[in-house]
CSV table of C-alpha atoms in Angstrom, one decimal:
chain,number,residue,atom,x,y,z
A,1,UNK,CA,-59.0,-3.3,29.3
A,2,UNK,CA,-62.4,-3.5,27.4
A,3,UNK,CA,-62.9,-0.3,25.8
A,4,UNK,CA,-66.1,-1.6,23.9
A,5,UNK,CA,-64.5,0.4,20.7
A,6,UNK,CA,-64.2,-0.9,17.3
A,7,UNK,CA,-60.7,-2.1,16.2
A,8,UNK,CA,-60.7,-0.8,12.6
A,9,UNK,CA,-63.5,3.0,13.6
A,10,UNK,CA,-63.1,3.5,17.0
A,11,UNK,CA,-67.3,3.5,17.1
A,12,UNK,CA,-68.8,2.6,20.5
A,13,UNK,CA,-72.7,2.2,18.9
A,14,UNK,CA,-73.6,-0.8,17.1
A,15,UNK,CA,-71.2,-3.4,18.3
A,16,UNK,CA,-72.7,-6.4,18.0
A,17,UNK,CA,-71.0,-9.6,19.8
A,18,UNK,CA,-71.3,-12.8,17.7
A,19,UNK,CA,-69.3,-15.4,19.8
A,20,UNK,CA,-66.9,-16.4,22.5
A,21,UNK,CA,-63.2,-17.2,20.9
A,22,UNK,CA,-62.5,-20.9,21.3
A,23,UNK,CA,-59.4,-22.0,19.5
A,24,UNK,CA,-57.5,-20.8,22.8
A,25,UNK,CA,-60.4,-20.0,24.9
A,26,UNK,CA,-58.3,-16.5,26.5
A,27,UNK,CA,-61.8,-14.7,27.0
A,28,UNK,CA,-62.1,-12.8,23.7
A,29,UNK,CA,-65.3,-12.5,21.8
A,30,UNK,CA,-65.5,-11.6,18.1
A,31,UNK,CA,-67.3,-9.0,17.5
A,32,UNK,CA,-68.6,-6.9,14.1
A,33,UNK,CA,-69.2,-3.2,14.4
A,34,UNK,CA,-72.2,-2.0,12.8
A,35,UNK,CA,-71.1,1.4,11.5
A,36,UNK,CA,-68.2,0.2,9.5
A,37,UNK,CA,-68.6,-3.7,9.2
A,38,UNK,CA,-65.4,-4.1,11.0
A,39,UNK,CA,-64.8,-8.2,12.2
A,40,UNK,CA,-62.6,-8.2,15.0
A,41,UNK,CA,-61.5,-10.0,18.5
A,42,UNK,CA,-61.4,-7.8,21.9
A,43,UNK,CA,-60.4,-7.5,24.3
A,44,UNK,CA,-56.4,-7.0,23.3
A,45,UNK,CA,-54.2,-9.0,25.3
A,46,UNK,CA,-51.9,-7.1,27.6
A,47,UNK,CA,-48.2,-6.9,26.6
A,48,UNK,CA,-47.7,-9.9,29.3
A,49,UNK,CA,-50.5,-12.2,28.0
A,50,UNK,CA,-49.4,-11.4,24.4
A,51,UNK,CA,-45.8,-12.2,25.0
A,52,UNK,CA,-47.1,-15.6,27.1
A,53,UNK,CA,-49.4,-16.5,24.0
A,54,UNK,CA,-46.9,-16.1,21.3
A,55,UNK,CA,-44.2,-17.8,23.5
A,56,UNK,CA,-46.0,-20.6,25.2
A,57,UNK,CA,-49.3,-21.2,22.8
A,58,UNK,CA,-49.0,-20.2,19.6
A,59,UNK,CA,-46.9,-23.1,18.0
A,60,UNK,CA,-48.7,-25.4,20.3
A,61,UNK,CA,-51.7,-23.8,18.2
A,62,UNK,CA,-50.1,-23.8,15.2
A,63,UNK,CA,-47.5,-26.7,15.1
A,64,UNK,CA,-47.4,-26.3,10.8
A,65,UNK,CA,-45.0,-23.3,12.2
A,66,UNK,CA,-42.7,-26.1,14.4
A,67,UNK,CA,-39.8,-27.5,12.8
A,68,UNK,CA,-39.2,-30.9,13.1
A,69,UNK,CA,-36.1,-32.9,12.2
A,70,UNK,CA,-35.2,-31.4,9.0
A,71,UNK,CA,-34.8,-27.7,8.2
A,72,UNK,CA,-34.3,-28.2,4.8
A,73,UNK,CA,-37.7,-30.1,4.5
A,74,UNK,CA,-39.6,-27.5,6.8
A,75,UNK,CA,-38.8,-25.0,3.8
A,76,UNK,CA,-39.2,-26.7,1.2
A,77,UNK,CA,-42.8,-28.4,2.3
A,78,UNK,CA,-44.1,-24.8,3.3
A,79,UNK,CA,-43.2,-23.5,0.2
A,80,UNK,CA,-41.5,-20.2,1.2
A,81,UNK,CA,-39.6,-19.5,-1.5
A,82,UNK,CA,-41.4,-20.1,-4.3
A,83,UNK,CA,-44.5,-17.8,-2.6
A,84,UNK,CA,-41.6,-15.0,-2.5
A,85,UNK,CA,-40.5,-15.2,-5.7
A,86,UNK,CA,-44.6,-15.3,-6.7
A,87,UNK,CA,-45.0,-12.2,-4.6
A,88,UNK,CA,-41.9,-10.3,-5.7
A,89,UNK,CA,-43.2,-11.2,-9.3
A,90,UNK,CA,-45.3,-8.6,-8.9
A,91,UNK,CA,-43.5,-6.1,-6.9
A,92,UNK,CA,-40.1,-5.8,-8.7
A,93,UNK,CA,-41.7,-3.1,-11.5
A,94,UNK,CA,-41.7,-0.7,-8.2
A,95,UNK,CA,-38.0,-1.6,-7.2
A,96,UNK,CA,-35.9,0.0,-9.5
A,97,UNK,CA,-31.7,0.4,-8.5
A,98,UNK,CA,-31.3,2.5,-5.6
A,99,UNK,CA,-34.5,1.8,-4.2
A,100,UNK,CA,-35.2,1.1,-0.9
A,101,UNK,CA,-37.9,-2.0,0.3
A,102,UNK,CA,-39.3,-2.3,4.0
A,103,UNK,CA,-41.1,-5.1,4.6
A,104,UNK,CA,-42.9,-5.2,7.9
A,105,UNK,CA,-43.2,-8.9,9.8
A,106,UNK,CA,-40.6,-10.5,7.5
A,107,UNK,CA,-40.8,-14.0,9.3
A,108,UNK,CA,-38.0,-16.4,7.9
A,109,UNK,CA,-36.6,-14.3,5.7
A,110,UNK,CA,-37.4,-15.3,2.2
A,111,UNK,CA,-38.9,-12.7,0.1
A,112,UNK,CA,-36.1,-10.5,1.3
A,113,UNK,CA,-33.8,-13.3,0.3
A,114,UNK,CA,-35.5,-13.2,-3.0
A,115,UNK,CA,-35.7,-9.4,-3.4
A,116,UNK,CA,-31.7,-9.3,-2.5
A,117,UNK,CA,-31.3,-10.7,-6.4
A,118,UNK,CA,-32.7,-7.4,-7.7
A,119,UNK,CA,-29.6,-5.1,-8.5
A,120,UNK,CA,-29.4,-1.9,-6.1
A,121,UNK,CA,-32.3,-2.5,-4.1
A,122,UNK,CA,-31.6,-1.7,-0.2
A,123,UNK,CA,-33.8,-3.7,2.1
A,124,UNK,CA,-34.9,-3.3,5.8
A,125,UNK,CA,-37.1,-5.4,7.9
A,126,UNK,CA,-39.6,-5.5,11.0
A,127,UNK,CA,-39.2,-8.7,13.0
A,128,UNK,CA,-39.1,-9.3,16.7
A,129,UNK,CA,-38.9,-12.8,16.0
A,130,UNK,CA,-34.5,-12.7,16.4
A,131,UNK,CA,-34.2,-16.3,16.6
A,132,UNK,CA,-35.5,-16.9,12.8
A,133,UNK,CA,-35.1,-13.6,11.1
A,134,UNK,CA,-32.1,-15.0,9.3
A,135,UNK,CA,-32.6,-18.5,8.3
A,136,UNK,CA,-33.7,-17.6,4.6
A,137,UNK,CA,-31.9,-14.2,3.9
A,138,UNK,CA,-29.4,-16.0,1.9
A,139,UNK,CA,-26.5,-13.9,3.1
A,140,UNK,CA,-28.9,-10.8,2.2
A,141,UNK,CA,-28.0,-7.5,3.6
A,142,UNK,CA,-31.0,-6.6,5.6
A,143,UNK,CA,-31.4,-3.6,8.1
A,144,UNK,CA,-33.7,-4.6,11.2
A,145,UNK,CA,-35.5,-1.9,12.3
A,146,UNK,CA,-37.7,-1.7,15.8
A,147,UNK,CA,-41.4,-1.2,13.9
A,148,UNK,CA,-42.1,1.0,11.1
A,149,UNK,CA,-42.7,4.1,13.1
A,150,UNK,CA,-39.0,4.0,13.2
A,151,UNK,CA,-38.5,4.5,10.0
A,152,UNK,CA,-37.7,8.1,8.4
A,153,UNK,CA,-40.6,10.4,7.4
A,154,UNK,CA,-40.5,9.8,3.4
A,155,UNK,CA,-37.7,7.5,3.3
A,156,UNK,CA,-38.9,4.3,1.5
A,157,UNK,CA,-40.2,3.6,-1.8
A,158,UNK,CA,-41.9,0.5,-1.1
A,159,UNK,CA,-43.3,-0.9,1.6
A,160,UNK,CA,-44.6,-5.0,2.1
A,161,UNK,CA,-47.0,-6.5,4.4
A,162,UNK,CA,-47.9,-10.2,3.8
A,163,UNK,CA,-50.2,-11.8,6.6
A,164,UNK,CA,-49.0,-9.1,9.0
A,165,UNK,CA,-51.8,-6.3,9.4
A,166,UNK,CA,-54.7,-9.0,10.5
A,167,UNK,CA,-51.9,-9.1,13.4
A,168,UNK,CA,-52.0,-6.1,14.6
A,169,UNK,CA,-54.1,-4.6,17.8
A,170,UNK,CA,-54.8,-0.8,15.9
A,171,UNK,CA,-54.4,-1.7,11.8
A,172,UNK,CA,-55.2,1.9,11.1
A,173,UNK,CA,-52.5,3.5,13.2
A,174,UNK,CA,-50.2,0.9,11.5
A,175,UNK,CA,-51.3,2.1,8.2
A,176,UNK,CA,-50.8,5.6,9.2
A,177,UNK,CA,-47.3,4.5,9.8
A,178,UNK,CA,-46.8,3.1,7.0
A,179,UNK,CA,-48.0,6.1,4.9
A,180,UNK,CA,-46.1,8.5,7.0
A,181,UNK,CA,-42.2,6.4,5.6
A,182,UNK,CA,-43.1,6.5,2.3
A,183,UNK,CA,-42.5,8.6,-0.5
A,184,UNK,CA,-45.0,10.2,-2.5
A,185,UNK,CA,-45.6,7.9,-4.9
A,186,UNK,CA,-44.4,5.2,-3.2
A,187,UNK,CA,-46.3,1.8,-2.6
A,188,UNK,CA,-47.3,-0.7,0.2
A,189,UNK,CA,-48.3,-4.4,-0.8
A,190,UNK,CA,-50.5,-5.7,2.4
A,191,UNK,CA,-52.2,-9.9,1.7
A,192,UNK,CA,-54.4,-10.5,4.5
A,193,UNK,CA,-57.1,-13.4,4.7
A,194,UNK,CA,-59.8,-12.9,3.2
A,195,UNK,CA,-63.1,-13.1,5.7
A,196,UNK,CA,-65.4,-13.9,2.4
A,197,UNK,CA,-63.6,-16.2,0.6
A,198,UNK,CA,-63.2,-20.3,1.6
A,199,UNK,CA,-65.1,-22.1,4.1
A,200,UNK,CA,-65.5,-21.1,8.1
A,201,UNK,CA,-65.3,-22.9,10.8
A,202,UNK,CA,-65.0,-21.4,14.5
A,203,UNK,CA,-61.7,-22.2,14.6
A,204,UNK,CA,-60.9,-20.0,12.1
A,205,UNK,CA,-61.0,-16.9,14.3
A,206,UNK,CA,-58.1,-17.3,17.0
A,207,UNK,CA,-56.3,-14.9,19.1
A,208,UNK,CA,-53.2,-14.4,16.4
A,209,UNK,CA,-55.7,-12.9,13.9
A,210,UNK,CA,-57.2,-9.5,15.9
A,211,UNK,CA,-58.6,-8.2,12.7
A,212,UNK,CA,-60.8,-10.1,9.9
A,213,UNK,CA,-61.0,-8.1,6.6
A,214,UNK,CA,-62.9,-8.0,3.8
A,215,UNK,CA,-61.8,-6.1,0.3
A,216,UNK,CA,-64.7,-3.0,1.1
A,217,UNK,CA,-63.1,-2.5,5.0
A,218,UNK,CA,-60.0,-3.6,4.2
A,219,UNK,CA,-60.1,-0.7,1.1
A,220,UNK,CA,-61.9,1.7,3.8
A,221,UNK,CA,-58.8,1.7,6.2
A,222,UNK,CA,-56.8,2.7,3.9
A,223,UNK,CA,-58.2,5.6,2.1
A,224,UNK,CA,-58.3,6.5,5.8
A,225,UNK,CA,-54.9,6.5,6.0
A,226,UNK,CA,-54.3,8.8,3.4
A,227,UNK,CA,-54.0,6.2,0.7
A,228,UNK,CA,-54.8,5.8,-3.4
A,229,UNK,CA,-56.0,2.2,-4.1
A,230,UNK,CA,-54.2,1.1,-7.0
A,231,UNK,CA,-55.9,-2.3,-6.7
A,232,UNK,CA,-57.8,-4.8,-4.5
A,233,UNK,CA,-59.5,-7.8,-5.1
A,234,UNK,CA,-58.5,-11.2,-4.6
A,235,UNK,CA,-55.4,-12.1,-4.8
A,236,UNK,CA,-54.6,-12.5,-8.7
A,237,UNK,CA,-52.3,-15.8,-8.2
A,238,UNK,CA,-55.0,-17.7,-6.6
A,239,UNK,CA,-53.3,-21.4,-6.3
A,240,UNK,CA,-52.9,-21.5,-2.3
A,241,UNK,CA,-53.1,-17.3,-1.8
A,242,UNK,CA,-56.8,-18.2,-3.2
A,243,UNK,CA,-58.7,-17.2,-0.2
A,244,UNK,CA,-56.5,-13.4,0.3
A,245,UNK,CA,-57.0,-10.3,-0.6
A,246,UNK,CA,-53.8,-8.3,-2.7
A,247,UNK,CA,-54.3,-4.4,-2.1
A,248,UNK,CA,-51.8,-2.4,-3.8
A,249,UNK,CA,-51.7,1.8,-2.7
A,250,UNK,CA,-50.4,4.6,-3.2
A,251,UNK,CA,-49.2,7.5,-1.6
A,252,UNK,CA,-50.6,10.4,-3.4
A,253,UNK,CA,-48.4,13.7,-4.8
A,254,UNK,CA,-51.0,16.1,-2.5
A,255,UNK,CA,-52.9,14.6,0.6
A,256,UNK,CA,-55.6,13.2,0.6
A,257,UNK,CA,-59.2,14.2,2.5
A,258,UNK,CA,-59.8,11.4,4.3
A,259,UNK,CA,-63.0,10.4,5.2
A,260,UNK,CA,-64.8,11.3,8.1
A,261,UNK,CA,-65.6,8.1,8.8
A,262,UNK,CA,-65.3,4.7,7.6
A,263,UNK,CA,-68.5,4.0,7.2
A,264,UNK,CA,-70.3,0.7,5.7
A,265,UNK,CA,-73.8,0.9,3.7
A,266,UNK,CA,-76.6,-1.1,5.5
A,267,UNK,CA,-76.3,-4.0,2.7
A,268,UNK,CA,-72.5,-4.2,3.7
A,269,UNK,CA,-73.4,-5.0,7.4
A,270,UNK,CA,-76.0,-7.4,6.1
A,271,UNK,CA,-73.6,-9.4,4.2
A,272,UNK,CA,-70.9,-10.0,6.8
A,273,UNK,CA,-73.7,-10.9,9.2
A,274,UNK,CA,-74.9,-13.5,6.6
A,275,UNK,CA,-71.3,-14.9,6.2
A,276,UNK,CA,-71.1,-14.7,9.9
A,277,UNK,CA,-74.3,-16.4,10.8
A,278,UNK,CA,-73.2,-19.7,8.5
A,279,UNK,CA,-70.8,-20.6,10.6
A,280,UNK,CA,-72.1,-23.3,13.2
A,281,UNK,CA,-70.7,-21.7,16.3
A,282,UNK,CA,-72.2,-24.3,18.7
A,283,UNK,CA,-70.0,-27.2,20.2
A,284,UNK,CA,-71.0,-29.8,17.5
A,285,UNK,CA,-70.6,-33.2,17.6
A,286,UNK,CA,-67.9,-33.3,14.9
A,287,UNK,CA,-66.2,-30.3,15.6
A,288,UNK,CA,-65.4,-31.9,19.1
A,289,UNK,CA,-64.1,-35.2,17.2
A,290,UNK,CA,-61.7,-33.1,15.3
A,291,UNK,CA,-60.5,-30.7,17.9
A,292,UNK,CA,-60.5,-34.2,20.2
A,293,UNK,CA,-58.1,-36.2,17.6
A,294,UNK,CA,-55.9,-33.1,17.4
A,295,UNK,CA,-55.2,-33.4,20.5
A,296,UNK,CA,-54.7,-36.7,20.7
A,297,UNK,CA,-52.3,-36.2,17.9
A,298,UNK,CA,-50.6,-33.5,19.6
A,299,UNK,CA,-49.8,-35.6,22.7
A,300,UNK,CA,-48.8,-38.7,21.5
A,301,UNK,CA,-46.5,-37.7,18.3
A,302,UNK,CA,-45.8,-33.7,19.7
A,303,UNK,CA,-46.2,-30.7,17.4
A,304,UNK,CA,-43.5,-31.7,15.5
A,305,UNK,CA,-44.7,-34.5,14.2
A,306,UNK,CA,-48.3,-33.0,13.3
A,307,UNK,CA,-46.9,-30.0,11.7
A,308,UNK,CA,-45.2,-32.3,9.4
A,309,UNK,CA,-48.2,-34.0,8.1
A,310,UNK,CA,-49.9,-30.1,7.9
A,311,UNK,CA,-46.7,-29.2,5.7
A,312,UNK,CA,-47.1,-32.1,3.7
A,313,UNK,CA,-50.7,-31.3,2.1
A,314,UNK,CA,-49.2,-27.4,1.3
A,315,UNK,CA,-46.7,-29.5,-0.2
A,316,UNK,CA,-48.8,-31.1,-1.9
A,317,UNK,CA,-50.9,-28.4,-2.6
A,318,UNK,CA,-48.1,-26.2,-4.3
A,319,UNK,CA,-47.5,-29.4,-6.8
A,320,UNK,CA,-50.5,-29.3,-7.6
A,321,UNK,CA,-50.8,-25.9,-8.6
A,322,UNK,CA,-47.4,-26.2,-10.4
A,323,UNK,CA,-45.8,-23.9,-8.2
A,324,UNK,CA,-43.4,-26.3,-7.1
């Protein structure tokens, strides 16, 4: 159902519609609220049409995320674990011995594979996805939880997010969560795209991504939820995490007053439109080429095949910025 409410404030006033969504064409429209400068798609799917697109549509979508052939070169191309062990780089100094890490959408496995060579750290996981949870744990003891509300009140001492809250039909709920397992003085690491960095296309907003953040709303949610910003900004690795946003909080000794509202100045609203407003939303000529000879692509060589070339340029990509 259509509740005409902002995703990130809940504000019914001010909701201005900018398009239709086209990658899939499901009947969303993206939308930016004018009281908080939220970017998001609505309406959600319903727990059928969500299970059918992540089931029947998304790798069909996204066939970078199909593996084809060889395993070992599906890995190794998409650059997994040399990301991890860029992320964890800057996240061991919080993981002392006998701490305990939750990281929440933890895909394939590999930064808890890489986080299993810290000594005494305990790990759990959220990750519906039971078929590939495994394939780069490394033999890593991981506990699986059901979602992070699962987790114990002040239980965890850090807790990881990487391309997961952009996911996520109520981002400040999830947040809430997150606060509410750790510790006090615990932290959360959250990299989400980053909707004022790189160059936009329509495609760029699909039904996978519900939420589109920028560092001001994304920094706004969570101060809402309770949080301390330690830092935001883009993310400081740049090489292929260029276009993210790296947001490191906090939760504070003594609670925080949280806002009454998560409110945007005018010249905030402004901007996004502006960024907004570049992107050529009509059918263009070219656009239809490209979407045309993906398709093409897809049906004669499958999304195996056209995921593999996709792999190869973040291969390349990863040589280039010597991270590989």
């Amino acid at each position: 159902m259509d509740t005409g409410r902002c995703r990130s404030c809940g504000a019914i006033d001010l909701q201005r519609t900018v398009c239709r969504e086209s990658y899939l064409g499901g009947g969303q429209t993206l939308r930016r609220c004018g009281i908080c400068a939220a970017v998001y798609l609505a309406p959600d799917f319903t727990p059928e049409s969500l299970d059918l697109f992540y089931r029947e549509h998304y790798r069909r979508l996204f066939p970078s995320e199909t593996i084809w052939r060889s395993e070992r070169r599906f890995f190794a191309w998409r650059g997994d674990r040399p990301v991890a062990e860029i992320r964890l780089a800057r996240i061991a100094p919080h993981l002392p011995a006998g701490a305990h890490l939750l990281e929440v959408g933890s895909g394939f496995g590999a930064f808890l594979g890489a986080a299993a060579t810290l000594q005494g750290v305990r790990l759990s996981a959220v990750e519906p996805d039971v078929a590939n949870r495994l394939r780069l744990l490394d033999s890593a003891n991981v506990e699986f939880v059901s979602g992070i509300e699962a987790a114990s009140p002040d239980s965890i001492d850090v807790v990881v997010a990487f391309h997961v809250l952009e996911h996520l039909a109520d981002p400040l709920a999830s947040l809430r969560h997150v606060y509410a397992a750790l510790k006090v003085g615990g932290r959360a690491f959250v990299e989400v795209p980053d909707l004022m960095q790189g160059s936009l296309s329509a495609s760029y907003f699909h039904p996978a991504h519900l939420s589109y953040f920028t560092v001001s709303t994304l920094s706004r949610l969570a101060c809402a939820a309770g949080f301390r910003i330690a830092h935001v900004g883009p993310h400081p690795n740049g090489g292929i995490l260029a276009e993210n946003i790296w947001l490191e909080i906090e939760k504070p000794s003594t609670a925080a007053v949280a806002p009454p509202a998560l409110a945007a100045k005018p010249e905030e609203v402004a901007a996004v439109d502006a960024r907004l407003d570049a992107v050529d939303w009509q059918a263009s000529l070219a656009r239809h080429g490209r979407r045309a000879a993906k398709h093409l692509a897809l049906a004669m060589f499958g999304p195996g095949a056209v995921g593999e070339l996709q792999r190869f340029r973040q291969w390349r990509e990863l040589r280039r910025v010597g991270w590989i």
